[in-house]
Short mmCIF file of C-alpha atoms in Angstrom, two decimals:
data_model
loop_
_atom_site.label_atom_id
_atom_site.label_comp_id
_atom_site.label_asym_id
_atom_site.label_seq_id
_atom_site.Cartn_x
_atom_site.Cartn_y
_atom_site.Cartn_z
CA LEU A 1 8.86 51.70 -9.97
CA THR A 2 5.47 50.08 -9.54
CA LEU A 3 5.44 48.94 -13.16
CA ARG A 4 8.93 47.51 -12.90
CA ARG A 5 8.13 45.63 -9.70
CA SER A 6 4.88 44.24 -11.11
CA ASN A 7 6.36 42.96 -14.37
CA PRO A 8 9.14 40.34 -14.24
CA ALA A 9 9.99 41.08 -17.88
CA LEU A 10 11.45 44.40 -16.68
CA SER A 11 13.71 42.71 -14.14
CA ARG A 12 15.50 40.06 -16.16
CA ARG A 13 18.22 38.02 -14.56
CA ARG A 14 19.62 36.78 -17.88
CA PHE A 15 21.31 38.71 -20.65
CA LEU A 16 19.01 39.42 -23.62
CA THR A 17 20.18 37.90 -26.90
CA GLY A 18 17.69 38.86 -29.60
CA ARG A 19 17.21 35.19 -30.44
CA PRO A 20 13.84 33.36 -30.49
CA VAL A 21 12.59 32.01 -27.16
CA ASN A 22 10.30 29.21 -26.02
CA GLY A 23 10.01 27.61 -29.45
CA SER A 24 8.39 30.66 -31.07
CA ASP A 25 9.74 32.85 -33.85
CA LEU A 26 9.77 35.88 -31.54
CA PRO A 27 13.00 36.89 -29.78
CA ASP A 28 13.46 37.94 -26.18
CA ILE A 29 14.03 41.52 -27.40
CA GLY A 30 13.56 43.38 -30.68
CA TRP A 31 14.78 46.88 -31.58
CA PHE A 32 12.72 49.22 -33.81
CA ARG A 33 12.93 52.42 -35.87
CA PRO A 34 10.25 55.14 -36.00
CA ASP A 35 8.84 53.66 -39.23
CA GLY A 36 7.99 50.42 -37.38
CA ALA A 37 10.74 48.36 -39.03
CA GLN A 38 13.32 46.43 -37.04
CA MET A 39 16.66 48.16 -36.68
CA SER A 40 19.61 47.03 -38.77
CA ASP A 41 23.25 47.30 -37.79
CA GLY A 42 23.53 50.56 -39.74
CA ASP A 43 20.61 52.14 -37.86
CA TRP A 44 22.60 52.15 -34.64
CA ASN A 45 24.86 54.88 -36.04
CA ALA A 46 22.05 57.13 -37.30
CA GLY A 47 22.21 59.26 -34.15
CA ASN A 48 18.67 60.62 -34.50
CA GLY A 49 17.79 60.34 -30.82
CA HIS A 50 15.03 57.76 -31.34
CA VAL A 51 14.95 54.11 -30.38
CA ALA A 52 12.36 51.59 -29.27
CA PHE A 53 12.47 48.06 -28.05
CA TRP A 54 9.95 45.25 -27.73
CA LEU A 55 10.50 43.12 -24.65
CA ASN A 56 9.03 39.63 -24.68
CA GLY A 57 7.06 38.80 -21.54
CA ASP A 58 7.28 35.07 -22.27
CA LEU A 59 10.37 34.50 -20.16
CA GLU A 60 12.67 31.52 -20.28
CA GLU A 61 13.49 31.98 -16.62
CA THR A 62 12.46 30.22 -13.45
CA GLY A 63 12.14 31.54 -9.93
CA LYS A 64 13.77 30.28 -6.76
CA ARG A 65 11.34 27.37 -6.50
CA GLY A 66 11.74 26.29 -10.14
CA ARG A 67 8.45 27.79 -11.33
CA ARG A 68 8.46 29.47 -14.71
CA ILE A 69 8.25 33.27 -14.45
CA LYS A 70 5.60 34.93 -16.62
CA GLY A 71 5.87 38.61 -17.42
CA GLU A 72 3.95 41.04 -19.62
CA THR A 73 5.24 42.00 -23.06
CA VAL A 74 6.03 45.73 -23.37
CA PHE A 75 7.06 48.14 -26.10
CA ILE A 76 9.19 51.05 -24.90
CA VAL A 77 9.87 54.11 -27.06
CA PHE A 78 12.52 56.74 -26.30
CA ASN A 79 12.64 60.17 -27.93
CA SER A 80 15.73 61.98 -26.70
CA ALA A 81 15.54 64.44 -29.60
CA PRO A 82 14.47 68.10 -29.13
CA ASP A 83 11.52 67.62 -31.53
CA PRO A 84 8.36 65.49 -31.39
CA VAL A 85 8.29 62.26 -33.39
CA ASP A 86 5.52 60.06 -34.74
CA TRP A 87 6.23 56.38 -34.15
CA VAL A 88 4.72 53.45 -36.04
CA LEU A 89 4.17 50.43 -33.82
CA PRO A 90 5.44 47.04 -35.00
CA GLU A 91 3.33 44.78 -37.18
CA HIS A 92 0.71 42.39 -35.79
CA ARG A 93 3.07 39.48 -35.02
CA TRP A 94 4.66 41.59 -32.24
CA GLY A 95 1.29 42.38 -30.65
CA SER A 96 -2.15 43.13 -32.06
CA ARG A 97 -3.20 45.95 -29.72
CA TRP A 98 -1.27 48.15 -27.29
CA CYS A 99 -2.26 50.42 -24.42
CA VAL A 100 -0.22 53.29 -23.04
CA LEU A 101 1.01 52.45 -19.54
CA ILE A 102 3.31 55.42 -19.04
CA ASP A 103 3.90 58.60 -21.03
CA THR A 104 6.48 60.86 -19.40
CA ALA A 105 5.08 63.87 -21.29
CA VAL A 106 1.76 63.59 -19.41
CA PRO A 107 1.84 65.36 -16.02
CA ASP A 108 -0.38 62.80 -14.26
CA ALA A 109 0.63 59.44 -15.70
CA GLN A 110 -1.83 57.56 -13.45
CA ALA A 111 -4.80 59.44 -14.94
CA THR A 112 -4.07 58.10 -18.44
CA HIS A 113 -2.81 54.60 -17.54
CA GLY A 114 -4.41 52.16 -19.97
CA THR A 115 -6.89 54.66 -21.45
CA VAL A 116 -5.14 55.10 -24.81
CA THR A 117 -5.00 52.06 -27.09
CA VAL A 118 -3.34 51.68 -30.49
CA ALA A 119 -3.54 48.80 -32.96
CA ALA A 120 -0.50 47.09 -34.48
CA SER A 121 1.08 49.26 -37.20
CA GLY A 122 -0.74 52.26 -35.72
CA THR A 123 1.03 55.51 -34.88
CA ILE A 124 1.74 57.18 -31.55
CA SER A 125 3.15 60.67 -31.07
CA LEU A 126 5.98 61.36 -28.65
CA LEU A 127 6.83 64.80 -27.44
CA ALA A 128 10.47 65.91 -27.29
CA HIS A 129 12.57 64.29 -24.59
CA SER A 130 9.94 61.74 -23.59
CA VAL A 131 9.43 58.01 -23.08
CA VAL A 132 6.27 56.00 -23.72
CA ILE A 133 5.77 52.49 -22.35
CA LEU A 134 3.03 50.37 -23.90
CA GLY A 135 1.66 47.02 -22.80
CA LEU A 136 -0.42 44.49 -24.71
CA ALA A 137 -4.10 45.38 -24.47
#
């Protein structure tokens, strides 16, 4: 809850489209496979229990007073499968370095917050039935 409250990117008021935002070539959201590639339409029917999304922190939203809202970009990986999975992070254009903010497989998530960093195209391991949230380092 603390992470969600502290990051406006996790509390969007607009529907995400997957289209580029703010004049960049990066979309508001991108969906990824375990090999680090973006998902295609056919990947949605694979049914392997793995999915990840990249959520752009560069919002095209304004607050009540008309100020632009700035959030933090995150990469969230879900493993609903009964087996562990190794996940390749997206290439450099999506973020050069990531730090683990939350890993639901770790008993004391606060103790590891921000201590594990992984470079773009690096690999993280997810235990069965777990979620890992990474932020730009």
